[in-house]
Coordinates of C-alpha atoms and ligand atoms in Angstrom, one line a residue:
Chain S
M1 CA 20.2 -0.9 -25.3
E2 CA 17.3 0.3 -23.3
F3 CA 16.4 -1.0 -19.8
H4 CA 12.8 -0.7 -18.9
F5 CA 12.2 -1.2 -15.2
L6 CA 8.7 -2.5 -14.9
G7 CA 8.6 -3.5 -11.3
T8 CA 11.2 -2.4 -8.7
G9 CA 9.6 -3.5 -5.4
S10 CA 10.1 -6.6 -3.4
G11 CA 7.7 -9.3 -2.1
V12 CA 4.3 -7.8 -2.5
P13 CA 3.1 -5.1 -4.9
S14 CA 2.4 -1.6 -3.5
T15 CA 0.8 1.4 -5.1
T16 CA 4.3 2.8 -6.0
R17 CA 6.4 -0.3 -6.8
N18 CA 5.2 -3.4 -8.6
V19 CA 7.0 -6.8 -8.1
S20 CA 10.0 -7.6 -10.3
G21 CA 10.1 -7.2 -14.0
L22 CA 12.7 -5.7 -16.4
V23 CA 12.8 -5.6 -20.2
V24 CA 16.0 -5.1 -22.1
R25 CA 15.4 -3.7 -25.6
F26 CA 18.2 -4.2 -28.1
L27 CA 17.8 -1.2 -30.3
Q28 CA 20.2 -2.5 -33.0
K29 CA 18.6 -5.9 -33.3
K30 CA 15.2 -5.1 -34.7
S31 CA 14.0 -4.1 -31.2
T32 CA 14.3 -7.6 -30.0
Q33 CA 13.4 -7.7 -26.3
W34 CA 14.4 -9.9 -23.4
L35 CA 12.4 -10.1 -20.2
F36 CA 14.2 -10.6 -16.8
D37 CA 11.8 -11.8 -14.1
C38 CA 8.1 -11.6 -14.4
G39 CA 6.2 -10.8 -11.3
E40 CA 2.4 -10.5 -11.3
A41 CA 1.1 -7.6 -13.5
T42 CA 4.3 -7.3 -15.5
Q43 CA 2.1 -7.4 -18.6
H44 CA 0.0 -4.6 -17.1
Q45 CA 3.1 -2.4 -16.6
I46 CA 4.1 -3.2 -20.2
L47 CA 0.9 -1.5 -21.4
H48 CA 2.5 1.8 -20.3
T49 CA 5.6 1.3 -22.4
P50 CA 6.6 0.9 -26.1
I51 CA 7.3 -2.8 -25.5
S52 CA 5.4 -5.2 -27.6
L53 CA 4.9 -8.7 -26.2
S54 CA 5.4 -10.4 -29.6
K55 CA 9.0 -9.0 -29.7
I56 CA 9.9 -10.6 -26.4
E57 CA 12.1 -13.5 -27.6
R58 CA 13.6 -14.7 -24.4
V59 CA 12.6 -14.7 -20.7
F60 CA 15.1 -15.1 -17.9
I61 CA 13.8 -16.0 -14.5
S62 CA 16.3 -15.5 -11.7
H63 CA 14.5 -17.6 -9.1
L64 CA 11.1 -19.1 -8.5
H65 CA 9.7 -16.9 -5.8
G66 CA 6.2 -15.7 -6.8
D67 CA 7.1 -12.0 -7.0
H68 CA 9.5 -12.9 -9.8
L69 CA 7.3 -15.5 -11.5
F70 CA 3.6 -15.3 -11.1
G71 CA 3.1 -12.8 -14.0
L72 CA 4.4 -15.3 -16.6
P73 CA 1.4 -17.4 -17.4
G74 CA -0.7 -14.3 -18.1
L75 CA 2.0 -12.7 -20.2
L76 CA 2.4 -15.8 -22.3
C77 CA -1.4 -16.0 -22.9
S78 CA -1.6 -12.3 -23.8
R79 CA 1.4 -12.7 -26.2
S80 CA -0.6 -15.3 -28.0
A81 CA -3.9 -13.3 -27.9
Q82 CA -2.0 -10.5 -29.6
G83 CA -1.1 -12.9 -32.5
A84 CA 2.5 -13.6 -31.8
K85 CA 3.8 -16.6 -33.8
S86 CA 7.5 -16.4 -33.0
P87 CA 8.9 -18.9 -30.6
L88 CA 9.8 -18.0 -27.0
T89 CA 12.6 -19.4 -24.9
I90 CA 12.3 -19.4 -21.1
Y91 CA 15.5 -19.7 -19.0
G92 CA 14.9 -20.5 -15.4
P93 CA 15.6 -22.8 -12.4
L94 CA 14.2 -26.3 -12.4
G95 CA 10.5 -26.2 -11.7
I96 CA 9.6 -23.4 -14.0
E97 CA 8.4 -25.8 -16.7
T98 CA 6.1 -27.6 -14.2
F99 CA 4.6 -24.3 -13.1
I100 CA 4.0 -22.9 -16.6
E101 CA 2.7 -26.1 -18.1
T102 CA 0.3 -26.7 -15.2
A103 CA -1.0 -23.1 -15.5
L104 CA -1.5 -23.5 -19.3
N105 CA -3.1 -27.0 -19.0
V106 CA -5.5 -26.2 -16.1
S107 CA -6.6 -23.0 -17.9
K108 CA -6.9 -24.7 -21.3
S109 CA -4.6 -22.1 -22.8
Y110 CA -3.3 -23.0 -26.3
L111 CA -0.5 -20.7 -27.3
G112 CA -0.1 -19.8 -31.0
Y113 CA 3.7 -20.1 -30.7
E114 CA 6.3 -22.6 -29.4
V115 CA 7.7 -22.3 -25.9
S116 CA 10.9 -24.0 -24.9
Y117 CA 12.6 -24.2 -21.6
V118 CA 16.3 -24.1 -20.7
P119 CA 17.3 -24.9 -17.2
V120 CA 19.7 -22.3 -15.8
H121 CA 23.1 -23.5 -14.6
E122 CA 26.4 -21.7 -14.0
G123 CA 28.2 -20.9 -17.2
V124 CA 27.1 -19.8 -20.7
I125 CA 23.4 -20.4 -21.2
F126 CA 22.9 -18.6 -24.4
E127 CA 25.2 -17.6 -27.3
D128 CA 24.8 -16.3 -30.8
A129 CA 27.2 -14.4 -33.1
T130 CA 26.7 -11.1 -31.4
I131 CA 25.7 -11.8 -27.8
A132 CA 26.1 -14.3 -25.0
V133 CA 24.5 -14.8 -21.6
E134 CA 26.5 -16.2 -18.7
A135 CA 25.0 -17.2 -15.3
I136 CA 26.3 -17.6 -11.8
E137 CA 24.4 -19.0 -8.8
L138 CA 23.7 -16.5 -6.0
D139 CA 23.1 -16.9 -2.3
H140 CA 19.3 -16.7 -1.5
V141 CA 16.9 -18.9 0.4
M142 CA 16.3 -20.8 -2.8
P143 CA 18.4 -21.3 -6.0
S144 CA 18.8 -17.8 -7.5
F145 CA 20.9 -16.7 -10.4
A146 CA 22.6 -13.6 -11.9
F147 CA 22.9 -13.1 -15.7
K148 CA 25.7 -11.4 -17.5
I149 CA 24.8 -10.1 -21.0
I150 CA 28.0 -10.0 -23.0
E151 CA 28.1 -8.2 -26.3
A152 CA 30.7 -9.5 -28.7
D153 CA 33.4 -7.1 -29.6
K154 CA 33.1 -5.7 -33.1
P155 CA 36.0 -5.2 -35.4
G156 CA 37.0 -1.6 -36.0
A157 CA 36.1 0.3 -39.1
L158 CA 38.3 0.2 -42.3
N159 CA 40.5 3.3 -42.5
V160 CA 39.3 4.3 -46.0
E161 CA 41.3 7.5 -46.2
K162 CA 44.6 5.7 -45.5
L163 CA 43.8 3.1 -48.1
K164 CA 43.0 5.8 -50.7
E165 CA 46.4 7.4 -50.0
I166 CA 48.1 4.2 -51.1
G167 CA 45.8 3.9 -54.1
V168 CA 43.3 1.2 -52.9
E169 CA 39.8 1.9 -54.0
P170 CA 36.6 0.4 -52.5
G171 CA 35.7 -3.0 -54.0
P172 CA 35.8 -6.7 -53.0
I173 CA 39.3 -6.2 -51.7
F174 CA 37.9 -4.3 -48.7
Q175 CA 36.4 -7.4 -47.2
R176 CA 39.8 -9.2 -47.4
I177 CA 41.5 -6.2 -45.7
K178 CA 38.8 -6.2 -43.1
N179 CA 39.6 -9.8 -42.4
G180 CA 43.1 -8.7 -41.7
E181 CA 44.6 -10.7 -44.6
V182 CA 48.1 -9.9 -46.0
I183 CA 47.3 -9.0 -49.6
E184 CA 49.4 -8.4 -52.8
L185 CA 48.2 -5.3 -54.6
E186 CA 48.4 -4.8 -58.4
G187 CA 52.0 -3.9 -59.0
G188 CA 53.3 -6.3 -56.4
K189 CA 53.1 -4.2 -53.3
M190 CA 52.2 -6.2 -50.1
I191 CA 49.9 -4.7 -47.5
D192 CA 48.9 -6.0 -44.1
G193 CA 45.1 -5.6 -43.8
S194 CA 45.2 -5.5 -40.0
K195 CA 47.1 -2.2 -40.2
Y196 CA 44.2 -0.5 -42.0
I197 CA 41.5 -1.5 -39.4
G198 CA 40.6 0.8 -36.5
E199 CA 40.5 -0.5 -32.9
N200 CA 38.0 -3.1 -31.9
K201 CA 34.7 -1.8 -30.6
I202 CA 34.5 -3.4 -27.2
G203 CA 31.1 -4.9 -26.6
R204 CA 29.0 -3.8 -23.6
K205 CA 28.6 -6.0 -20.5
I206 CA 25.7 -5.9 -18.2
V207 CA 25.0 -8.0 -15.0
I208 CA 21.4 -8.5 -13.9
A209 CA 21.3 -10.2 -10.5
G210 CA 18.4 -11.9 -8.8
D211 CA 17.7 -11.9 -5.1
T212 CA 20.8 -12.6 -3.1
R213 CA 22.9 -11.9 0.0
P214 CA 26.0 -9.9 -0.9
L215 CA 28.3 -12.2 -2.6
K216 CA 32.1 -12.1 -3.0
K217 CA 32.1 -13.7 -6.4
M218 CA 29.8 -11.0 -7.6
K219 CA 32.8 -8.7 -7.5
E220 CA 34.6 -10.9 -10.0
F221 CA 31.5 -11.6 -12.1
S222 CA 30.7 -7.9 -12.6
K223 CA 34.3 -6.7 -12.8
G224 CA 34.3 -3.7 -15.2
V225 CA 30.8 -4.2 -16.6
D226 CA 29.1 -1.1 -18.0
L227 CA 26.0 -1.7 -15.8
L228 CA 25.2 -3.7 -12.7
I229 CA 21.5 -4.1 -11.9
H230 CA 21.3 -5.6 -8.4
E231 CA 18.8 -5.9 -5.6
G232 CA 19.1 -3.6 -2.6
T233 CA 16.1 -4.6 -0.7
F234 CA 17.0 -2.9 2.6
R235 CA 19.1 -0.1 4.1
Y236 CA 22.3 -0.9 6.1
D237 CA 20.5 -0.7 9.5
K238 CA 18.4 -3.8 8.4
K239 CA 21.5 -5.8 7.8
N240 CA 20.5 -8.7 10.0
H241 CA 17.0 -8.8 8.6
A242 CA 18.4 -8.7 5.1
D243 CA 20.7 -11.6 5.9
Q244 CA 17.9 -13.6 7.5
F245 CA 15.8 -13.4 4.3
G246 CA 18.6 -13.8 1.9
H247 CA 18.8 -10.2 0.7
S248 CA 21.4 -7.4 0.4
T249 CA 21.6 -3.9 1.8
I250 CA 22.2 -0.9 -0.4
S251 CA 25.6 -0.4 1.3
D252 CA 26.6 -4.0 0.6
V253 CA 25.9 -3.7 -3.1
A254 CA 27.5 -0.2 -3.5
L255 CA 30.7 -1.6 -2.1
I256 CA 30.6 -4.5 -4.6
A257 CA 30.0 -2.0 -7.4
K258 CA 32.9 0.1 -6.3
E259 CA 35.3 -2.7 -6.0
A260 CA 34.2 -4.2 -9.3
K261 CA 34.6 -0.8 -10.9
V262 CA 31.3 -1.0 -12.8
G263 CA 30.3 1.8 -15.0
L264 CA 26.9 2.3 -13.2
L265 CA 25.0 0.6 -10.5
I266 CA 21.2 0.5 -10.6
L267 CA 19.6 -0.7 -7.4
T268 CA 16.1 -2.3 -7.5
H269 CA 13.9 -4.8 -5.5
I270 CA 13.3 -2.0 -2.9
S271 CA 11.3 -2.8 0.2
S272 CA 8.0 -1.0 0.3
R273 CA 8.9 0.2 3.8
Y274 CA 11.0 2.9 2.1
A275 CA 8.2 4.5 0.1
G276 CA 8.9 8.3 0.1
E277 CA 12.5 7.8 1.2
E278 CA 14.1 7.6 -2.2
E279 CA 16.6 10.3 -1.5
E280 CA 17.9 8.6 1.6
L281 CA 18.3 5.4 -0.4
L282 CA 20.3 7.2 -3.1
E283 CA 22.5 8.9 -0.5
E284 CA 23.3 5.6 1.2
A285 CA 24.4 4.2 -2.2
Q286 CA 26.3 7.2 -3.4
R287 CA 28.2 7.5 0.0
T288 CA 30.1 4.4 -1.2
F289 CA 29.7 4.5 -4.9
T290 CA 28.9 7.7 -6.7
E291 CA 27.7 6.1 -10.0
S292 CA 24.5 4.7 -8.4
L293 CA 20.9 5.1 -9.1
I294 CA 17.7 3.8 -7.4
A295 CA 15.3 2.4 -9.9
H296 CA 11.7 3.3 -10.0
D297 CA 8.8 1.8 -11.8
L298 CA 8.7 2.6 -15.5
M299 CA 12.2 4.1 -15.4
V300 CA 14.0 3.7 -18.7
Y301 CA 17.8 3.7 -18.7
K302 CA 19.6 3.9 -22.1
L303 CA 23.0 2.4 -22.2
M304 CA 25.1 3.9 -25.0
N305 CA 27.5 2.0 -27.3
N306 CA 31.1 1.9 -26.2
N307 CA 33.8 4.0 -28.1
Chain E
M1 CA -23.7 -5.4 0.8
E2 CA -21.2 -3.7 -1.3
F3 CA -20.0 -4.9 -4.7
H4 CA -16.5 -3.8 -5.7
F5 CA -15.8 -4.4 -9.4
L6 CA -12.1 -4.8 -9.5
G7 CA -11.8 -6.0 -13.1
T8 CA -14.5 -5.6 -15.8
G9 CA -12.7 -6.6 -19.0
S10 CA -12.4 -9.8 -20.9
G11 CA -9.5 -12.0 -22.0
V12 CA -6.5 -9.7 -21.6
P13 CA -6.0 -6.6 -19.4
S14 CA -6.1 -3.2 -21.0
T15 CA -5.3 0.3 -19.6
T16 CA -9.0 0.8 -18.8
R17 CA -10.3 -2.6 -17.8
N18 CA -8.5 -5.3 -15.8
V19 CA -9.4 -8.9 -16.1
S20 CA -12.1 -10.4 -13.9
G21 CA -12.4 -9.8 -10.2
L22 CA -15.3 -8.8 -7.9
V23 CA -15.4 -8.5 -4.1
V24 CA -18.7 -8.7 -2.2
R25 CA -18.5 -7.0 1.2
F26 CA -21.0 -8.0 3.8
L27 CA -21.4 -4.8 5.8
Q28 CA -23.4 -6.5 8.6
K29 CA -21.1 -9.4 9.0
K30 CA -17.9 -7.6 10.4
S31 CA -17.0 -6.6 6.9
T32 CA -16.5 -10.2 5.8
Q33 CA -15.5 -10.3 2.2
W34 CA -16.0 -12.8 -0.6
L35 CA -14.0 -12.7 -3.8
F36 CA -15.6 -13.8 -7.1
D37 CA -12.9 -14.7 -9.8
C38 CA -9.4 -13.5 -9.5
G39 CA -7.7 -12.5 -12.8
E40 CA -4.1 -11.3 -12.7
A41 CA -3.5 -8.1 -10.8
T42 CA -6.7 -8.4 -8.7
Q43 CA -4.6 -7.8 -5.7
H44 CA -3.2 -4.7 -7.4
Q45 CA -6.7 -3.4 -7.9
I46 CA -7.5 -4.1 -4.3
L47 CA -4.8 -1.6 -3.3
H48 CA -7.1 1.1 -4.5
T49 CA -10.1 0.0 -2.3
P50 CA -10.9 -0.3 1.4
I51 CA -10.8 -4.1 1.0
S52 CA -8.3 -6.0 3.2
L53 CA -7.0 -9.3 2.1
S54 CA -7.2 -10.8 5.5
K55 CA -11.0 -10.3 5.6
I56 CA -11.5 -12.3 2.4
E57 CA -12.9 -15.6 3.7
R58 CA -14.1 -17.3 0.6
V59 CA -13.1 -17.3 -3.0
F60 CA -15.4 -18.4 -5.8
I61 CA -13.9 -19.1 -9.2
S62 CA -16.5 -19.4 -12.0
H63 CA -14.1 -21.2 -14.4
L64 CA -10.5 -21.8 -15.0
H65 CA -9.6 -19.5 -17.8
G66 CA -6.5 -17.5 -17.0
D67 CA -8.3 -14.1 -16.9
H68 CA -10.4 -15.4 -14.1
L69 CA -7.7 -17.3 -12.2
F70 CA -4.1 -16.2 -12.7
G71 CA -4.2 -13.6 -9.9
L72 CA -5.0 -16.1 -7.2
P73 CA -1.5 -17.4 -6.3
G74 CA -0.2 -13.9 -5.8
L75 CA -3.2 -12.8 -3.8
L76 CA -2.9 -15.9 -1.5
C77 CA 0.8 -15.1 -0.9
S78 CA 0.2 -11.4 -0.2
R79 CA -2.7 -12.3 2.2
S80 CA -0.1 -14.3 4.1
A81 CA 2.6 -11.6 4.0
Q82 CA 0.0 -9.2 5.5
G83 CA -0.2 -11.6 8.5
A84 CA -3.6 -13.2 7.9
K85 CA -4.2 -16.2 10.1
S86 CA -7.9 -17.0 9.3
P87 CA -8.6 -19.9 7.0
L88 CA -9.6 -19.4 3.4
T89 CA -12.0 -21.6 1.4
I90 CA -11.7 -21.8 -2.4
Y91 CA -14.7 -22.9 -4.4
G92 CA -13.9 -23.7 -8.0
P93 CA -14.1 -26.3 -10.9
L94 CA -11.9 -29.4 -10.7
G95 CA -8.3 -28.5 -11.4
I96 CA -8.1 -25.4 -9.3
E97 CA -6.3 -27.2 -6.5
T98 CA -3.7 -28.6 -8.8
F99 CA -3.0 -25.1 -10.2
I100 CA -2.8 -23.4 -6.8
E101 CA -0.8 -26.1 -5.1
T102 CA 1.7 -26.3 -8.0
A103 CA 2.2 -22.5 -7.9
L104 CA 2.7 -22.6 -4.1
N105 CA 5.1 -25.6 -4.2
V106 CA 7.2 -24.4 -7.1
S107 CA 7.6 -20.9 -5.5
K108 CA 8.2 -22.4 -2.0
S109 CA 5.4 -20.2 -0.6
Y110 CA 4.3 -21.2 2.9
L111 CA 1.0 -19.6 3.8
G112 CA 0.4 -18.6 7.4
Y113 CA -3.2 -19.9 7.2
E114 CA -5.1 -22.9 6.1
V115 CA -6.6 -23.2 2.5
S116 CA -9.3 -25.7 1.7
Y117 CA -10.8 -26.5 -1.7
V118 CA -14.4 -27.2 -2.5
P119 CA -15.2 -28.5 -6.0
V120 CA -18.1 -26.6 -7.5
H121 CA -21.2 -28.6 -8.6
E122 CA -24.8 -27.7 -9.3
G123 CA -26.7 -27.1 -6.1
V124 CA -26.0 -25.6 -2.7
I125 CA -22.2 -25.3 -2.2
F126 CA -22.2 -23.2 1.0
E127 CA -24.7 -22.6 3.7
D128 CA -24.7 -21.1 7.2
A129 CA -27.4 -19.7 9.4
T130 CA -27.7 -16.4 7.5
I131 CA -26.6 -17.1 4.0
A132 CA -26.3 -19.8 1.3
V133 CA -24.7 -20.1 -2.1
E134 CA -26.2 -22.1 -4.9
A135 CA -24.5 -22.9 -8.2
I136 CA -25.6 -23.8 -11.7
E137 CA -23.5 -24.8 -14.6
L138 CA -23.4 -22.5 -17.6
D139 CA -22.6 -22.9 -21.3
H140 CA -19.0 -21.9 -22.0
V141 CA -16.1 -23.5 -23.8
M142 CA -15.1 -25.1 -20.5
P143 CA -17.0 -25.9 -17.3
S144 CA -18.3 -22.5 -16.0
F145 CA -20.6 -21.7 -13.1
A146 CA -23.0 -19.0 -11.9
F147 CA -23.4 -18.4 -8.1
K148 CA -26.5 -17.3 -6.3
I149 CA -26.0 -15.7 -2.9
I150 CA -29.2 -16.2 -0.9
E151 CA -29.7 -14.3 2.3
A152 CA -31.9 -16.0 4.8
D153 CA -35.2 -14.3 5.5
K154 CA -35.3 -12.6 8.9
P155 CA -38.3 -12.8 11.3
G156 CA -40.2 -9.6 11.6
A157 CA -39.9 -7.4 14.8
L158 CA -42.1 -8.0 17.8
N159 CA -45.0 -5.6 17.9
V160 CA -44.2 -4.2 21.4
E161 CA -47.0 -1.6 21.4
K162 CA -49.7 -4.1 20.7
L163 CA -48.3 -6.4 23.5
K164 CA -48.3 -3.5 26.0
E165 CA -52.0 -2.9 25.1
I166 CA -52.9 -6.3 26.3
G167 CA -50.6 -5.9 29.4
V168 CA -47.5 -8.0 28.3
E169 CA -44.3 -6.3 29.4
P170 CA -40.8 -7.0 28.1
G171 CA -39.2 -10.2 29.7
P172 CA -38.3 -13.8 28.9
I173 CA -41.8 -14.2 27.5
F174 CA -40.9 -12.0 24.5
Q175 CA -38.6 -14.8 23.1
R176 CA -41.5 -17.3 23.3
I177 CA -43.8 -14.9 21.5
K178 CA -41.0 -14.3 18.9
N179 CA -40.9 -18.1 18.4
G180 CA -44.6 -17.9 17.5
E181 CA -45.7 -20.1 20.5
V182 CA -49.2 -20.1 21.8
I183 CA -48.9 -18.9 25.4
E184 CA -51.1 -18.8 28.5
L185 CA -50.7 -15.4 30.2
E186 CA -51.2 -14.9 34.0
G187 CA -54.9 -14.9 34.5
G188 CA -55.5 -17.6 32.0
K189 CA -55.7 -15.6 28.7
M190 CA -54.3 -17.5 25.7
I191 CA -52.3 -15.5 23.0
D192 CA -50.9 -16.7 19.7
G193 CA -47.3 -15.3 19.5
S194 CA -47.4 -15.3 15.7
K195 CA -50.0 -12.6 15.7
Y196 CA -47.6 -10.2 17.4
I197 CA -44.7 -10.5 14.9
G198 CA -44.3 -8.2 12.0
E199 CA -43.8 -9.5 8.5
N200 CA -40.6 -11.4 7.6
K201 CA -37.8 -9.4 6.2
I202 CA -37.1 -11.0 2.9
G203 CA -33.4 -11.8 2.4
R204 CA -31.6 -10.4 -0.7
K205 CA -30.7 -12.6 -3.6
I206 CA -27.8 -12.0 -6.0
V207 CA -26.7 -13.9 -9.0
I208 CA -23.0 -13.7 -10.2
A209 CA -22.5 -15.5 -13.4
G210 CA -19.2 -16.6 -15.1
D211 CA -18.6 -16.7 -18.8
T212 CA -21.4 -18.2 -20.7
R213 CA -23.6 -18.2 -23.8
P214 CA -27.1 -16.8 -23.0
L215 CA -28.8 -19.6 -21.1
K216 CA -32.5 -20.4 -20.8
K217 CA -32.2 -21.7 -17.3
M218 CA -30.6 -18.4 -16.2
K219 CA -34.0 -16.9 -16.4
E220 CA -35.3 -19.4 -13.8
F221 CA -32.1 -19.2 -11.7
S222 CA -32.2 -15.4 -11.5
K223 CA -36.0 -15.0 -11.2
G224 CA -36.8 -12.0 -9.1
V225 CA -33.2 -11.6 -7.7
D226 CA -32.3 -8.2 -6.5
L227 CA -29.1 -8.1 -8.6
L228 CA -27.9 -10.0 -11.6
I229 CA -24.2 -9.6 -12.4
H230 CA -23.6 -11.2 -15.8
E231 CA -21.0 -11.0 -18.6
G232 CA -21.9 -9.1 -21.7
T233 CA -18.7 -9.4 -23.6
F234 CA -20.0 -8.2 -27.0
R235 CA -22.6 -6.1 -28.6
Y236 CA -25.5 -7.6 -30.6
D237 CA -23.8 -7.3 -33.9
K238 CA -21.1 -9.7 -32.8
K239 CA -23.6 -12.4 -31.9
N240 CA -21.9 -15.0 -34.0
H241 CA -18.5 -14.2 -32.6
A242 CA -19.9 -14.3 -29.1
D243 CA -21.5 -17.7 -29.7
Q244 CA -18.3 -19.1 -31.2
F245 CA -16.3 -18.2 -28.1
G246 CA -19.0 -19.1 -25.6
H247 CA -20.0 -15.6 -24.7
S248 CA -23.2 -13.5 -24.5
T249 CA -24.1 -10.2 -26.1
I250 CA -25.5 -7.3 -24.0
S251 CA -28.9 -7.6 -25.7
D252 CA -29.1 -11.3 -24.9
V253 CA -28.5 -10.7 -21.2
A254 CA -30.8 -7.7 -21.0
L255 CA -33.6 -9.9 -22.3
I256 CA -32.9 -12.5 -19.6
A257 CA -32.9 -9.8 -16.9
K258 CA -36.2 -8.4 -18.2
E259 CA -37.9 -11.8 -18.3
A260 CA -36.5 -12.8 -14.9
K261 CA -37.7 -9.5 -13.5
V262 CA -34.5 -8.9 -11.7
G263 CA -34.1 -5.7 -9.6
L264 CA -30.9 -4.6 -11.4
L265 CA -28.6 -5.9 -14.1
I266 CA -24.9 -5.1 -14.0
L267 CA -23.0 -6.1 -17.1
T268 CA -19.3 -6.8 -16.9
H269 CA -16.6 -8.8 -18.8
I270 CA -16.7 -6.2 -21.5
S271 CA -14.5 -6.7 -24.6
S272 CA -11.7 -4.1 -24.9
R273 CA -12.8 -3.3 -28.4
Y274 CA -15.5 -1.1 -26.9
A275 CA -13.1 1.3 -25.0
G276 CA -14.7 4.7 -25.1
E277 CA -18.1 3.4 -26.2
E278 CA -19.6 2.9 -22.8
E279 CA -22.7 5.0 -23.7
E280 CA -23.5 2.8 -26.6
L281 CA -23.2 -0.3 -24.5
L282 CA -25.6 1.2 -21.9
E283 CA -28.1 2.2 -24.6
E284 CA -28.1 -1.3 -26.0
A285 CA -28.8 -2.8 -22.5
Q286 CA -31.4 -0.2 -21.6
R287 CA -33.3 -0.5 -24.9
T288 CA -34.4 -3.9 -23.6
F289 CA -34.1 -3.6 -19.8
T290 CA -34.1 -0.1 -18.2
E291 CA -32.6 -1.2 -14.9
S292 CA -29.2 -2.0 -16.4
L293 CA -25.7 -0.7 -15.7
I294 CA -22.3 -1.3 -17.4
A295 CA -19.7 -2.0 -14.8
H296 CA -16.3 -0.2 -14.8
D297 CA -13.1 -0.9 -12.9
L298 CA -13.3 0.2 -9.2
M299 CA -17.1 0.8 -9.5
V300 CA -18.8 0.2 -6.1
Y301 CA -22.5 -0.8 -6.0
K302 CA -24.2 -0.7 -2.7
L303 CA -27.2 -3.0 -2.5
M304 CA -29.7 -1.9 0.3
N305 CA -31.6 -4.1 2.6
N306 CA -35.1 -5.2 1.6
N307 CA -38.1 -3.7 3.4
Ligands
ZN1 ZN1 13.2 -13.9 -3.7
ZN2 ZN1 -13.7 -17.6 -20.1

């Protein structure tokens, strides 16, 4: 999985950080892409990446503030102009459909593909055979959500060597062994398939949080995840300010990451007041939790498979 | 007057041309600024210019296609975030208020200044003591307008030397002479004020057109203007294509400019298919009308005073 940080600033765009946008690229799934938040000019940032709009299948909007939302009508139209035919699903708080449909109607934009809307609520909001997305509500000045991407565990590989030793050759029987069935071999010997399968490959888990004050339940929600992507709008000395506007400080979030024992914390949604102070931001995070990074625009983070 | 070309492309943004946006800066009027069209990321382009959002007083939207409109909600919010208090007037086709108000409501954006909406129609849509704006409807696939900025003529200067010769010294009488009154001097001599005023300074006239097929009445509307800013989406060999989508070719527009005897033609809204072919575009325009330019992003054109 690749994480393309398109916009890592907060509120208004600056020359160094655009407003929020993040694409997750599933390398194993035909480069399927999911977009998380879509501030203005997200499509412009995408022009500098290998991301193709037509491969974006799902869009998750954490909350409806403009810096997370206003790039979506233009991105939808450009996706159509580029010839995309595949449907797109938009997950977002109530109100998102009104905004998008008004923008498309007023501008007489006819998309060449189907758009459907799924209102976000706490719990599982998407699930297929290999992946699920679970949401929790955060604590911002308007409804705001965090999303957890949960990769299904994969069964371990067949131990082909061990099977050869007892005289079992590749063939249809392999599938039955993989299923863990108890099987009678020719000659009457019984084998327990589950004994010939390696350990499960544990799926990866990633939490991507929208704007929020630091939240106790985030510790539970992101417990042991491989990657936590969380806003850290301010430094610790702006704690009161952060609280007033429904945001977190870097120190707050580093503590959550530490207590949740996440694999890596990437901080984003950085206030433009800290332009040029990236090292200080990183220091503040790493003082509490070593495995921290400060995102920057067009940064790509590649999360490896487990095992 | 300075013309800042923020976006000179058509339809979708590319790495070389953003979608439509143009700021007119009135150097004599305390740097008052007017914005013409506001495609996505117009505010991002403004970050690379001396333009300040708070000094934008009026926004004119030629038509409601997304590439001329979708940057407006974000720009309004950033203008507020920057502390602007002065009111803003938006001139646009019916539907613009619905789009903007929906965007602001859904995103819970509260602006720190007043916004008012003026539906555009043919005729004079704005007028004060020094300037007026007149609109005509164009021929696009949806209602689309061109705007003519008309600077009022200014009375010529008093001929102070000539007045001295006949013994008239500076004083309150100068204002009456300026008004062109017939005045009795001390000693009974009558003078005609109008004889002591220089020639009127002719105000400048600029036409800024939205998307359109080439239009006969444009020749009349832009007759003798100092500057015509007009779309030229395609080259002449794409004439049928241009017609189908409601656009003009560069050759079409150069002919209009020639017949209208405009001072200068600046072509914009250039299709991204011509990236790297700017010289060929310019040649096509100048073959018909020498005083032509092809706009590029962040180009600044300074229009001097007449006389
Ligand atoms: Zn927010
Ligand atoms: Zn158009």
